[in-house]
Short mmCIF file of C-alpha atoms and ligand atoms in Angstrom, two decimals:
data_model
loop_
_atom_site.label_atom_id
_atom_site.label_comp_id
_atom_site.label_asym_id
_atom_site.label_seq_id
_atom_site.Cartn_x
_atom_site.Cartn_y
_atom_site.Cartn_z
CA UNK A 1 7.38 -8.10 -35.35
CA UNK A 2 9.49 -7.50 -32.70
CA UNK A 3 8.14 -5.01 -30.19
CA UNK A 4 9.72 -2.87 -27.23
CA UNK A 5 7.61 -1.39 -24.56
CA UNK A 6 9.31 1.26 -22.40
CA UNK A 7 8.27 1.32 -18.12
CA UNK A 8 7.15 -1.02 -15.91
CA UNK A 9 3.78 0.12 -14.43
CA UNK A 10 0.38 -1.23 -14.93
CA UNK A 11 0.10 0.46 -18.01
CA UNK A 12 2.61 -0.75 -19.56
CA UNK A 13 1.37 -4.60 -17.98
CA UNK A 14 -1.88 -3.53 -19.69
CA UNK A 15 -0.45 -2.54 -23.33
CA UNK A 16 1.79 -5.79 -23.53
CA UNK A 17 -0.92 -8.25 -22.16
CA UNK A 18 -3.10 -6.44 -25.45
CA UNK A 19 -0.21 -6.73 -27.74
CA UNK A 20 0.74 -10.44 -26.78
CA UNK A 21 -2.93 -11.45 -27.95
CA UNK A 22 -1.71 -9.95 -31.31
CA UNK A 23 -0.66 -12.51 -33.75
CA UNK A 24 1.96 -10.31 -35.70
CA UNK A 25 3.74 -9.67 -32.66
CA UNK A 26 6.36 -11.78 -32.34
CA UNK A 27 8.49 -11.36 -29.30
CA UNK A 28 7.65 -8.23 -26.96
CA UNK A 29 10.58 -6.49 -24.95
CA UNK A 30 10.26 -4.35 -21.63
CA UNK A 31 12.84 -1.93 -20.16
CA UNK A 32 12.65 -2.26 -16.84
CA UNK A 33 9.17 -3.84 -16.75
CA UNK A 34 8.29 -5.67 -13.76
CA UNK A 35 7.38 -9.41 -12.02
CA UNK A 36 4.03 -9.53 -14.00
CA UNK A 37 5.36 -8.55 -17.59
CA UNK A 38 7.95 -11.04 -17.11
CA UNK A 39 5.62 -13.16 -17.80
CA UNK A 40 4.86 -12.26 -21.66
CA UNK A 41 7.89 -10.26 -22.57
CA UNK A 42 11.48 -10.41 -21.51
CA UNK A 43 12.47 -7.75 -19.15
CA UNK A 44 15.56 -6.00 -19.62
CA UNK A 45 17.22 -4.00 -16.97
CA UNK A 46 17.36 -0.41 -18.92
CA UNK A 47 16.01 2.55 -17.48
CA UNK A 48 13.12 4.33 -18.85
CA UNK A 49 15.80 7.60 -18.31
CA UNK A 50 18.50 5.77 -20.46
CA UNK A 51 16.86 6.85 -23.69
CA UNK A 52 20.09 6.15 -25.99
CA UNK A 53 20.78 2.61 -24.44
CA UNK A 54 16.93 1.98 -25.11
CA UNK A 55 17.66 3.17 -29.07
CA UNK A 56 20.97 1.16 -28.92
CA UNK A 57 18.65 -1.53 -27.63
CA UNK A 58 16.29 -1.91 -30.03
CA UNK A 59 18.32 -1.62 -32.71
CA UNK A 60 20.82 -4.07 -31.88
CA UNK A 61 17.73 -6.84 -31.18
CA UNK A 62 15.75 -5.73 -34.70
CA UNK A 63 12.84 -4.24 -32.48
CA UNK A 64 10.29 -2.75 -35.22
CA UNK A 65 8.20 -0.98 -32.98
CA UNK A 66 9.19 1.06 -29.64
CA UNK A 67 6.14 2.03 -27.44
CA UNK A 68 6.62 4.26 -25.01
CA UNK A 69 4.53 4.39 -21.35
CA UNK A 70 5.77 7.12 -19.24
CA UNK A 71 5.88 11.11 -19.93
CA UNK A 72 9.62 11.42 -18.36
CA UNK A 73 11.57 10.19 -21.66
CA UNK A 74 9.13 11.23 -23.73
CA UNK A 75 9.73 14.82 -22.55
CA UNK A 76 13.76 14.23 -23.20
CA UNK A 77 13.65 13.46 -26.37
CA UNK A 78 13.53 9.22 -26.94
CA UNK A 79 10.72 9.45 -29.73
CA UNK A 80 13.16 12.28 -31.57
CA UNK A 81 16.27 9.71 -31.24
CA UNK A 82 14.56 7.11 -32.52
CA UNK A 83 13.20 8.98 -35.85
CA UNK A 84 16.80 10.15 -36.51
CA UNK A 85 17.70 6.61 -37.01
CA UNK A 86 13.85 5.81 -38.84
CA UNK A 87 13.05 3.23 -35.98
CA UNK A 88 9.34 3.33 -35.47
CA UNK A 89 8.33 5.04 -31.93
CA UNK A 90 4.92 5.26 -30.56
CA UNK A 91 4.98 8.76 -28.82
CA UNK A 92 5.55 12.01 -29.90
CA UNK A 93 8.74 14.17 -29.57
CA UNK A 94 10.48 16.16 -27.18
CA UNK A 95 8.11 19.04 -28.89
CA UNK A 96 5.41 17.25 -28.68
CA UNK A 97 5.62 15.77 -25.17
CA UNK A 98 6.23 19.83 -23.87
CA UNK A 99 2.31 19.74 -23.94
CA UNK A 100 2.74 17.64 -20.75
CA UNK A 101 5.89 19.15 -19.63
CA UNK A 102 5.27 22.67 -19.38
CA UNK A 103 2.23 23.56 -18.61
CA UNK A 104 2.78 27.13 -19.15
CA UNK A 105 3.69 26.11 -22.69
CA UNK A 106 0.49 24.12 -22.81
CA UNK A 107 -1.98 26.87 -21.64
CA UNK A 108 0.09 29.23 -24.07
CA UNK A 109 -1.26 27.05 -27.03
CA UNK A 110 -4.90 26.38 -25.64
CA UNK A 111 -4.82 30.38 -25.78
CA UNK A 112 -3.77 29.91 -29.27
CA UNK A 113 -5.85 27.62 -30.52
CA UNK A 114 -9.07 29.04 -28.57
CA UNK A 115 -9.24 25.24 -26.75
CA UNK A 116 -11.49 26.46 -23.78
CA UNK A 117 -9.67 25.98 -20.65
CA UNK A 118 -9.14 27.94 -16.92
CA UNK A 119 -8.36 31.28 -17.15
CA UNK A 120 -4.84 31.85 -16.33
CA UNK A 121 -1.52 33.88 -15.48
CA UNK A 122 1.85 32.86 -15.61
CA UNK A 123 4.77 34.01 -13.01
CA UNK A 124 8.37 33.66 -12.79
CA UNK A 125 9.23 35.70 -9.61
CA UNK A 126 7.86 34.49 -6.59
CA UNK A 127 6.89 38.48 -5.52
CA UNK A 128 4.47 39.09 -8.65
CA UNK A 129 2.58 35.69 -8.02
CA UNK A 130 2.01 37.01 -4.17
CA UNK A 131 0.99 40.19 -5.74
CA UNK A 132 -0.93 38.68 -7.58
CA UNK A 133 -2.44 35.67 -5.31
CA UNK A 134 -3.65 39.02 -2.38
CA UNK A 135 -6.11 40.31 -5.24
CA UNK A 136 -7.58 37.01 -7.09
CA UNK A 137 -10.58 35.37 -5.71
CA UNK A 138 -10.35 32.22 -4.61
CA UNK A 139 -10.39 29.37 -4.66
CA UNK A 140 -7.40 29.37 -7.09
CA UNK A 141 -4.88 26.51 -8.39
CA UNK A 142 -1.42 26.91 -8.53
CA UNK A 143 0.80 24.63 -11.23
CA UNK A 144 4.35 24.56 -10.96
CA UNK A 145 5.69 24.85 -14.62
CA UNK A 146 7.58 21.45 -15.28
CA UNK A 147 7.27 17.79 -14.50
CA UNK A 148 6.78 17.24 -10.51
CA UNK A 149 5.28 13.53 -10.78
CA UNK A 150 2.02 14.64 -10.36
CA UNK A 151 2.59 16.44 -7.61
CA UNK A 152 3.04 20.02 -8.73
CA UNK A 153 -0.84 21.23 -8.40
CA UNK A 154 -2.39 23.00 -5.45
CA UNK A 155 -5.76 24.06 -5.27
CA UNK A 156 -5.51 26.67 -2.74
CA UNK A 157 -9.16 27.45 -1.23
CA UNK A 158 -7.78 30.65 0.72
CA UNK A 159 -4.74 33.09 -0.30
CA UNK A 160 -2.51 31.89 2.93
CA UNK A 161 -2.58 28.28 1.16
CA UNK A 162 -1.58 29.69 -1.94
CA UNK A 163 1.15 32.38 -1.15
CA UNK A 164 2.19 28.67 0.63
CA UNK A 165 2.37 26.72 -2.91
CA UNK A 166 4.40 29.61 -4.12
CA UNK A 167 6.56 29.26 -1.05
CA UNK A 168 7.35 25.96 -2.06
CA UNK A 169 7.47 25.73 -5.76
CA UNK A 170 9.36 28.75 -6.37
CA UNK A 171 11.26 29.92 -3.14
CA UNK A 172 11.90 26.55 -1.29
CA UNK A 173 12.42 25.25 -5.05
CA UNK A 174 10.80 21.42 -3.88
CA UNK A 175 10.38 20.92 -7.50
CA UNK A 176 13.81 22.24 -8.91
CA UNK A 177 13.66 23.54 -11.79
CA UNK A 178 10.30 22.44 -12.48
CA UNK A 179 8.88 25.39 -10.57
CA UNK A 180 10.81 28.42 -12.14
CA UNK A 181 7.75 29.39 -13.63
CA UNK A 182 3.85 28.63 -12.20
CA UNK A 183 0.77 28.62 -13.70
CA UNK A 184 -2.09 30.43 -11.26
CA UNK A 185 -5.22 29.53 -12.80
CA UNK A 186 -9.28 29.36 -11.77
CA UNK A 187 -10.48 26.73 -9.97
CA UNK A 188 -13.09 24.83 -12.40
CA UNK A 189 -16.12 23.14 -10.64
CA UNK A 190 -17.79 20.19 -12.13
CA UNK A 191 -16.66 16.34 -12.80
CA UNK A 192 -13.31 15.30 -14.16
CA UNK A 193 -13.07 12.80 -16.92
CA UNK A 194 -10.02 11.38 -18.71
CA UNK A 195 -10.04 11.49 -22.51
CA UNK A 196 -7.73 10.38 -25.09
CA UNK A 197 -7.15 10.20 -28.97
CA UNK A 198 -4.36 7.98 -30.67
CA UNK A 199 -3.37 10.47 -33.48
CA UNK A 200 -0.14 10.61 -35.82
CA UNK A 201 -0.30 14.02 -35.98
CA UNK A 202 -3.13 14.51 -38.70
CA UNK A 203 -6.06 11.69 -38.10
CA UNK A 204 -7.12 10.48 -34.56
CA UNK A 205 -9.39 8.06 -33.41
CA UNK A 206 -11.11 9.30 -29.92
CA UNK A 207 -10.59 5.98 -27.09
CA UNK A 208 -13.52 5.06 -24.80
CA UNK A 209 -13.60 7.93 -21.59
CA UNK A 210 -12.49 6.55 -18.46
CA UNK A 211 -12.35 8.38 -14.97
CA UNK A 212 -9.65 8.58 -12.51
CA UNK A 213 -9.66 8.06 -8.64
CA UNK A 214 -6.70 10.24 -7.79
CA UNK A 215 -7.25 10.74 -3.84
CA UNK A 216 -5.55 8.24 -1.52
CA UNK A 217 -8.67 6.98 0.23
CA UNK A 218 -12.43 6.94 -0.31
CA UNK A 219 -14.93 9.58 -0.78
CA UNK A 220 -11.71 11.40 -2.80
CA UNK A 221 -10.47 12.96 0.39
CA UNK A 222 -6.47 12.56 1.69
CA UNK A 223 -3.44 12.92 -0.90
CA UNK A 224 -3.05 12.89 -4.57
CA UNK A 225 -1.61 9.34 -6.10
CA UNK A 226 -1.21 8.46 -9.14
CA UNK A 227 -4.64 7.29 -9.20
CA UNK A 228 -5.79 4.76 -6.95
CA UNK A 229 -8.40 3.14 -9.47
CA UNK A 230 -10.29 3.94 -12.73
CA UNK A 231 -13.43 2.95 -14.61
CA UNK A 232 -14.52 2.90 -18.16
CA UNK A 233 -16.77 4.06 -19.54
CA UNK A 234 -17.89 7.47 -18.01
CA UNK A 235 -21.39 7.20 -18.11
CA UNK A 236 -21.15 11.53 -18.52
CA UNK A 237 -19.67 11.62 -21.99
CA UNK A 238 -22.67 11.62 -24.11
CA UNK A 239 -22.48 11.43 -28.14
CA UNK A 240 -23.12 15.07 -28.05
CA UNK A 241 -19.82 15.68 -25.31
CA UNK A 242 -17.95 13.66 -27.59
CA UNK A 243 -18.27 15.70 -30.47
CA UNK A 244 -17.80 18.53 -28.51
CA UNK A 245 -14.44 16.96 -27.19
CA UNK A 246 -13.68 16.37 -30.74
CA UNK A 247 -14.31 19.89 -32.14
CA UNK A 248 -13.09 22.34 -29.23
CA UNK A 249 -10.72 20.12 -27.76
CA UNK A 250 -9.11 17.51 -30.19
CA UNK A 251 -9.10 18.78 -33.59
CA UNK A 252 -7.99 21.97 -32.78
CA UNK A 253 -4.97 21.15 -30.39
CA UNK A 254 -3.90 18.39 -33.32
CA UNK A 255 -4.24 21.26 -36.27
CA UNK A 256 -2.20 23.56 -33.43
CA UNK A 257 0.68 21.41 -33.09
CA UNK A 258 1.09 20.85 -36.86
CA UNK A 259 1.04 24.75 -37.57
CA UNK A 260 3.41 24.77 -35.03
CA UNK A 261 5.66 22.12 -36.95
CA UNK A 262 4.96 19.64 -34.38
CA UNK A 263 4.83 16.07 -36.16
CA UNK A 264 2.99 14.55 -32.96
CA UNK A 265 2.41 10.53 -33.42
CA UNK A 266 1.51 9.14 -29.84
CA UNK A 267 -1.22 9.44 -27.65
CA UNK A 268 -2.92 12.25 -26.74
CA UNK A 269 -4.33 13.16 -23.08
CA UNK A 270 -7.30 15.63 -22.17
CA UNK A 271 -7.93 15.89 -18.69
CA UNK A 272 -10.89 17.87 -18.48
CA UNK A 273 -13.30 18.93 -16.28
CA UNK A 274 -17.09 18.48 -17.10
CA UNK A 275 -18.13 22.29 -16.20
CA UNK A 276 -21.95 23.86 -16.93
CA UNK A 277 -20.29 25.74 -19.53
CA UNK A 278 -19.71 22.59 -21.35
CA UNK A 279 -15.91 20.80 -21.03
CA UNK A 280 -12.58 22.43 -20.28
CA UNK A 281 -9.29 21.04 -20.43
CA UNK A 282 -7.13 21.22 -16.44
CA UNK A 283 -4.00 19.47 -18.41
CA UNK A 284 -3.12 17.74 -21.30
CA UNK A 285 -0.60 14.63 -20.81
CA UNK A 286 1.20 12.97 -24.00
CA UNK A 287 0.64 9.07 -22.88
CA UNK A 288 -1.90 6.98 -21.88
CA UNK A 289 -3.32 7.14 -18.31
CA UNK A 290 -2.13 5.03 -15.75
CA UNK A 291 -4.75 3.34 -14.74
CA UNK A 292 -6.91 4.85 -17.02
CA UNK A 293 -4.97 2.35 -20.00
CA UNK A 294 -5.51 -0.93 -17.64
CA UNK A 295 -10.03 -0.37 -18.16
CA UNK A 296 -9.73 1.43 -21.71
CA UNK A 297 -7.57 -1.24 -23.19
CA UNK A 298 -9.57 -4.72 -22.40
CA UNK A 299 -12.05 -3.12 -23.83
CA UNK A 300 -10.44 -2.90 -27.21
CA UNK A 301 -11.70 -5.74 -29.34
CA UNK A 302 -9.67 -5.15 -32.66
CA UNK A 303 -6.16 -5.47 -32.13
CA UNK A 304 -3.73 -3.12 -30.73
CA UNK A 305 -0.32 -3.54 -33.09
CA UNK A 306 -2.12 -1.78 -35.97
CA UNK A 307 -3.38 0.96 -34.10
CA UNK A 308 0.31 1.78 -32.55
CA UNK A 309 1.75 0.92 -35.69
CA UNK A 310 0.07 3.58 -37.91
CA UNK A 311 -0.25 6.07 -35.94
CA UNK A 312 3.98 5.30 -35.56
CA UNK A 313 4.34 5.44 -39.11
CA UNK A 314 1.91 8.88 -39.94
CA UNK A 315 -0.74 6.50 -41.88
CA UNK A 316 -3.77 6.13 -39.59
CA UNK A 317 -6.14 7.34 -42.18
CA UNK A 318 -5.61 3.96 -43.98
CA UNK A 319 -6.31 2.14 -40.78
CA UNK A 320 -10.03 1.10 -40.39
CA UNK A 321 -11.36 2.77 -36.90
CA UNK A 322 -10.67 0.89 -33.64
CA UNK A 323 -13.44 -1.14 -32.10
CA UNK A 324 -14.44 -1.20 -28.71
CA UNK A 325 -17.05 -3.48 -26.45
CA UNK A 326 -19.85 -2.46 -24.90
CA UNK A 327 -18.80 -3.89 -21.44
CA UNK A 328 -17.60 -1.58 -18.32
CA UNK A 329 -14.34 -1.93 -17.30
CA UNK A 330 -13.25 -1.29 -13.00
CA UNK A 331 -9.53 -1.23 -12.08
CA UNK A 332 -8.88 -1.11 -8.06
CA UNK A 333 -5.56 -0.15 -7.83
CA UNK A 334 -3.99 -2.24 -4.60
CA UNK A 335 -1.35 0.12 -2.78
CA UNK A 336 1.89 0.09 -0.50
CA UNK A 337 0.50 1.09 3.25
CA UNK A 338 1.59 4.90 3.51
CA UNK A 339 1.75 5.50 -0.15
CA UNK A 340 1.90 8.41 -1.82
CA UNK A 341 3.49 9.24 1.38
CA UNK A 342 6.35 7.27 2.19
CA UNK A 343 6.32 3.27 2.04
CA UNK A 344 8.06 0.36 2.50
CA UNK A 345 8.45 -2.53 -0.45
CA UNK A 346 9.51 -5.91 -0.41
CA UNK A 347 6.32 -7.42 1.10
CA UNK A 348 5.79 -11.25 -0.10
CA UNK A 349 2.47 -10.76 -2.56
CA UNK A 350 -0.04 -13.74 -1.53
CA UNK A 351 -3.27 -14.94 -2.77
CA UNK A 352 -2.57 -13.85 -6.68
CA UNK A 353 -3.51 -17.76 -8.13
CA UNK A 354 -6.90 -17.71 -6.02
CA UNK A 355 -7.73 -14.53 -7.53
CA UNK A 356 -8.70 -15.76 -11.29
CA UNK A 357 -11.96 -14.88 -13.09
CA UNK A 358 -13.44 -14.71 -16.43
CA UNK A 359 -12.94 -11.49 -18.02
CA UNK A 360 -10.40 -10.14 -15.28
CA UNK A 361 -6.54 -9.50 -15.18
CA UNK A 362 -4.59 -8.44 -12.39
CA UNK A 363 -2.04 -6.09 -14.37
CA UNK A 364 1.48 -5.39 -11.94
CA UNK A 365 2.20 -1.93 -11.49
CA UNK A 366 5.19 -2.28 -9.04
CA UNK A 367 6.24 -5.92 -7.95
CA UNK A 368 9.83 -7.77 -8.04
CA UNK A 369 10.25 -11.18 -7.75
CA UNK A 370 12.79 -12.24 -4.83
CA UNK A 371 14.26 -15.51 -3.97
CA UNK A 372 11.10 -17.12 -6.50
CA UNK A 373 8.69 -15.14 -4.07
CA UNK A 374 6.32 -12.41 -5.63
CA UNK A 375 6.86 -9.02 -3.63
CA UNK A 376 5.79 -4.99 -3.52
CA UNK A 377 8.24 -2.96 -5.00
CA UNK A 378 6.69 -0.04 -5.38
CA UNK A 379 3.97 2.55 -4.13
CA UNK A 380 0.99 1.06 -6.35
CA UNK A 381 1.52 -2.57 -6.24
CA UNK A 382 -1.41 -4.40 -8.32
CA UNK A 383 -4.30 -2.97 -10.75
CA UNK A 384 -6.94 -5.47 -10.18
CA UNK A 385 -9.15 -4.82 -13.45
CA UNK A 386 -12.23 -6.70 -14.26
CA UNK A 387 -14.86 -6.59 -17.21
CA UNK A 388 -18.23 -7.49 -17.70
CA UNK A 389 -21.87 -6.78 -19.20
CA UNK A 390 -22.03 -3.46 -16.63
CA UNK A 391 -20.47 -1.59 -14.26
CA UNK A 392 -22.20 -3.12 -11.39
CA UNK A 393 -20.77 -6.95 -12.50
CA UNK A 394 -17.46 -5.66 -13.09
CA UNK A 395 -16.71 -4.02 -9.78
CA UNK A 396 -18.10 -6.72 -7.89
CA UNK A 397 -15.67 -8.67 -9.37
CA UNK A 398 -12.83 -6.83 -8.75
CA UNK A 399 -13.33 -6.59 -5.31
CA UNK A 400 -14.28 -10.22 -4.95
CA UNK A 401 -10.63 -11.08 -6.54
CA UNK A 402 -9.02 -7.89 -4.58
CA UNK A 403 -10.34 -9.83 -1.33
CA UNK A 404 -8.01 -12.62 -1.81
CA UNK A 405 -4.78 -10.92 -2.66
CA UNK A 406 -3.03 -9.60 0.57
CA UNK A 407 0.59 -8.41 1.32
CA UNK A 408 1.43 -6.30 4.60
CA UNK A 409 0.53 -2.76 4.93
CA UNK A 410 -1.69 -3.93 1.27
CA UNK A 411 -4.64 -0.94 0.87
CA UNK A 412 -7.13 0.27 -1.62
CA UNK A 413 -10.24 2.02 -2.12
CA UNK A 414 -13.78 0.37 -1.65
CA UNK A 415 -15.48 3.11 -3.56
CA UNK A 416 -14.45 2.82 -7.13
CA UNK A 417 -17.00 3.22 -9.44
CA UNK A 418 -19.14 4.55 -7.10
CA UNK A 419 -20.09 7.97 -8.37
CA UNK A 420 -20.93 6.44 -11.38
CA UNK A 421 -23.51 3.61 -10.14
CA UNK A 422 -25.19 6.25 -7.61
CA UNK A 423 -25.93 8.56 -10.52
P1 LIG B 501 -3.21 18.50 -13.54
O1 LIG B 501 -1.90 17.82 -13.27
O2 LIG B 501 -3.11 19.84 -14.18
O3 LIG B 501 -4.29 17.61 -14.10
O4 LIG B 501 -3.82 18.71 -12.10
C1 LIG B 501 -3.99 17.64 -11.19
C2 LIG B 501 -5.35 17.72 -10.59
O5 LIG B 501 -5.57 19.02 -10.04
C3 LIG B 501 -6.47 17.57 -11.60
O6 LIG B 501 -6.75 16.22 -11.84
C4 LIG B 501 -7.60 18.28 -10.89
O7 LIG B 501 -8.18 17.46 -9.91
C5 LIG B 501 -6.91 19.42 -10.22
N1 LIG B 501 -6.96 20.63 -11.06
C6 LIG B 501 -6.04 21.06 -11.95
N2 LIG B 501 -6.40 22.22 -12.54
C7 LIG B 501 -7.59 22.54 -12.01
C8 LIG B 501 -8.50 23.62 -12.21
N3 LIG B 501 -8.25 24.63 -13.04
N4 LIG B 501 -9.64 23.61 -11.50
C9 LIG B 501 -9.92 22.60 -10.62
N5 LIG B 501 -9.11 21.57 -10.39
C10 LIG B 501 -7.96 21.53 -11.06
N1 LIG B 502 -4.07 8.68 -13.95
C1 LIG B 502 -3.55 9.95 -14.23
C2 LIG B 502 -2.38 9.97 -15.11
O1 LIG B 502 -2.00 8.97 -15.70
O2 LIG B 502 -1.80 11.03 -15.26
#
């Protein structure tokens, strides 16, 4: 089969470096992909915005299954083009993918459903949120409504931080129309932990947890990235977490959607926060994590095409569960100097064939390649992931093959995986 996988991140180096090791895939595509996924699919210079040339795309080439990485087309509409025309599409549909890109829709249907989460209130006038935000206690978190590339949440520990994130979102409009509504929500204390279920709408199977690093530097303080790193597993989600996940989180959101006459085939995306009165959802995405995807996925050990496949085509219940290995799984995610602030790309990459191991892949999340020289072309350059029997092995390793990889202005975190081995 011929398969089409739509970004260019480290996520989306991570799901085609799973799928090559497939037999029945045949060829894999990538639109834009980057310098590392040229190297096991053919990158195409399309967009991940340009959702009808990507249809026209796979159509014209025969592709039999589109898989899609980021939220951003999911949200306008790809997955519902591609049904119109019965092409198989891993990710759900512009209804769907509204889970992730409105979060006051999203907190609308946890209400529904009774999926515990913050409690909440929803503005759409900057002067009722500031009436609002002089009576709450705090601290409080403020969401703008829409997509803001993960930068639409402030946790405001005082009310002149927060009548601030108002300022911004809905006044100064830094969002657009992203921030015509907000979400103003309590602040949950407790641990955060990624979780995710591959579902086609009626069955799901539950991935290994991972956690996130989002702060730019170590001991989480600076910025929010992306994520500057990610381990797997947890260590926190216990069997009896798990079935709670399953029960108050999963199974209800999944029966939600459907009463809703939401057909929703994709992954889906709990981040939740591990609270003493058991877990709580802060978002839900409709994707896989990036870099959550680059320690869940080499830990797969059955292969990957059936599980997209099925869950494409609304038959997972005839699909046997997915297996996973007991190792731990580290991902150090190797960054522009400056980013998430602003950076500069184009640095020559060196060091990459010294830094080889057993059990370790260093997935591309933004590189080019430039007169036959590997270079940065984006904020998060490299996710250097390595596996092994435990945590412990595996992080050593990655930062044993981090240590040879330089580029100028090249940082990352020395800490990930920490909180997990000091518990
Ligand atoms: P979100 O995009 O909703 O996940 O928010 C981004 C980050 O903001 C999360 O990963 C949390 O660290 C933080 N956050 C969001 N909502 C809450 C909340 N209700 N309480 C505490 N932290 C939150
Ligand atoms: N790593 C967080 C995300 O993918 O949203």
């Amino acid at each position: 089969m011929r398969v089409l996988v739509v970004g260019g991140g480290g996520r989306e180096h991570a799901l085609i470096w799973k799928l090559a090791g497939s037999g029945e895939v045949e060829k894999i595509f990538c639109a834009p992909g980057n310098a590392g996924i040229a190297s096991l699919a053919e990158c195409v210079p399309i967009g991940v915005d340009e959702i009808t040339r990507l249809r026209d795309f796979a159509r014209e080439q025969g592709v039999g299954l589109t898989v899609v990485g980021p939220e951003a087309p999911l949200v306008e509409g790809i997955a519902d083009l591609f049904r119109e025309e019965n092409m198989l599409i891993f990710g759900p549909g512009s209804s769907g993918a509204r889970l992730e890109g409105s979060k006051v829709w999203a907190k609308c249907v946890m209400e529904k459903y009774g999926i515990p989460s913050a409690p909440f209130a929803v503005f759409n006038n900057a002067r009722a949120a500031g009436d609002y935000l002089d009576k709450v206690a705090y601290p409080v978190v403020v969401k703008a409504d829409g997509l803001a590339a993960g930068k639409g949440v402030v946790v405001a520990d005082n009310q002149s931080a927060a009548h601030e994130a108002v300022q911004e979102i809905m006044v100064k409009k830094v969002f657009g129309r992203a921030g015509a509504q907000i979400v103003v929500e309590e602040c949950l204390q407790g641990e955060e932990i990624s979780l995710f279920a591959v579902t086609d709408g009626n069955t799901f199977f539950m991935l290994p947890s991972a956690q996130d690093h989002k702060a730019a530097n170590e001991g989480d303080r600076g910025p929010n990235t992306g994520g500057m790193g990610a381990y797997s597993p947890t260590g926190i989600l216990t069997l009896e977490l798990l079935e709670q996940a399953k029960r108050n989180i999963f199974t209800p959101v999944i029966q939600g959607l459907r009463e809703e006459g939401i057909d929703y085939r994709g992954v889906l995306y709990a981040g939740c926060m591990l609270t003493a009165e058991g877990l709580k959802v802060l978002e839900f995405n409709a994707r896989f994590g990036d870099p959550e995807a680059q320690v869940i996925l080499p830990r797969l050990s059955s292969p990957l095409l059936p599980l997209l496949l099925h869950a494409a085509q609304g038959n997972l219940a005839a699909l046997e569960p997915p297996r996973w290995s007991a190792e731990a799984a580290v991902c150090v995610v190797m960054a522009s100097g400056g980013y998430p602030g602003k950076y500069e790309t184009g640095k020559v990459i060196h060091g990459l064939k010294e830094a080889q191991a057993e059990k370790a892949v260093v997935f591309h999340a933004g590189t080019a390649r430039r007169d036959n020289m590997l270079v940065s072309n984006g904020g998060r350059v490299l996710g250097i992931t390595a596996w092994d029997t435990d945590l412990k092995e595996a992080q050593k390793k990655a930062y044993l093959l981090a240590e040879k990889i330089r580029f100028e202005g090249a940082y990352y975190r020395r800490d990930i995986g920490r909180r997990a081995l000091s518990r």
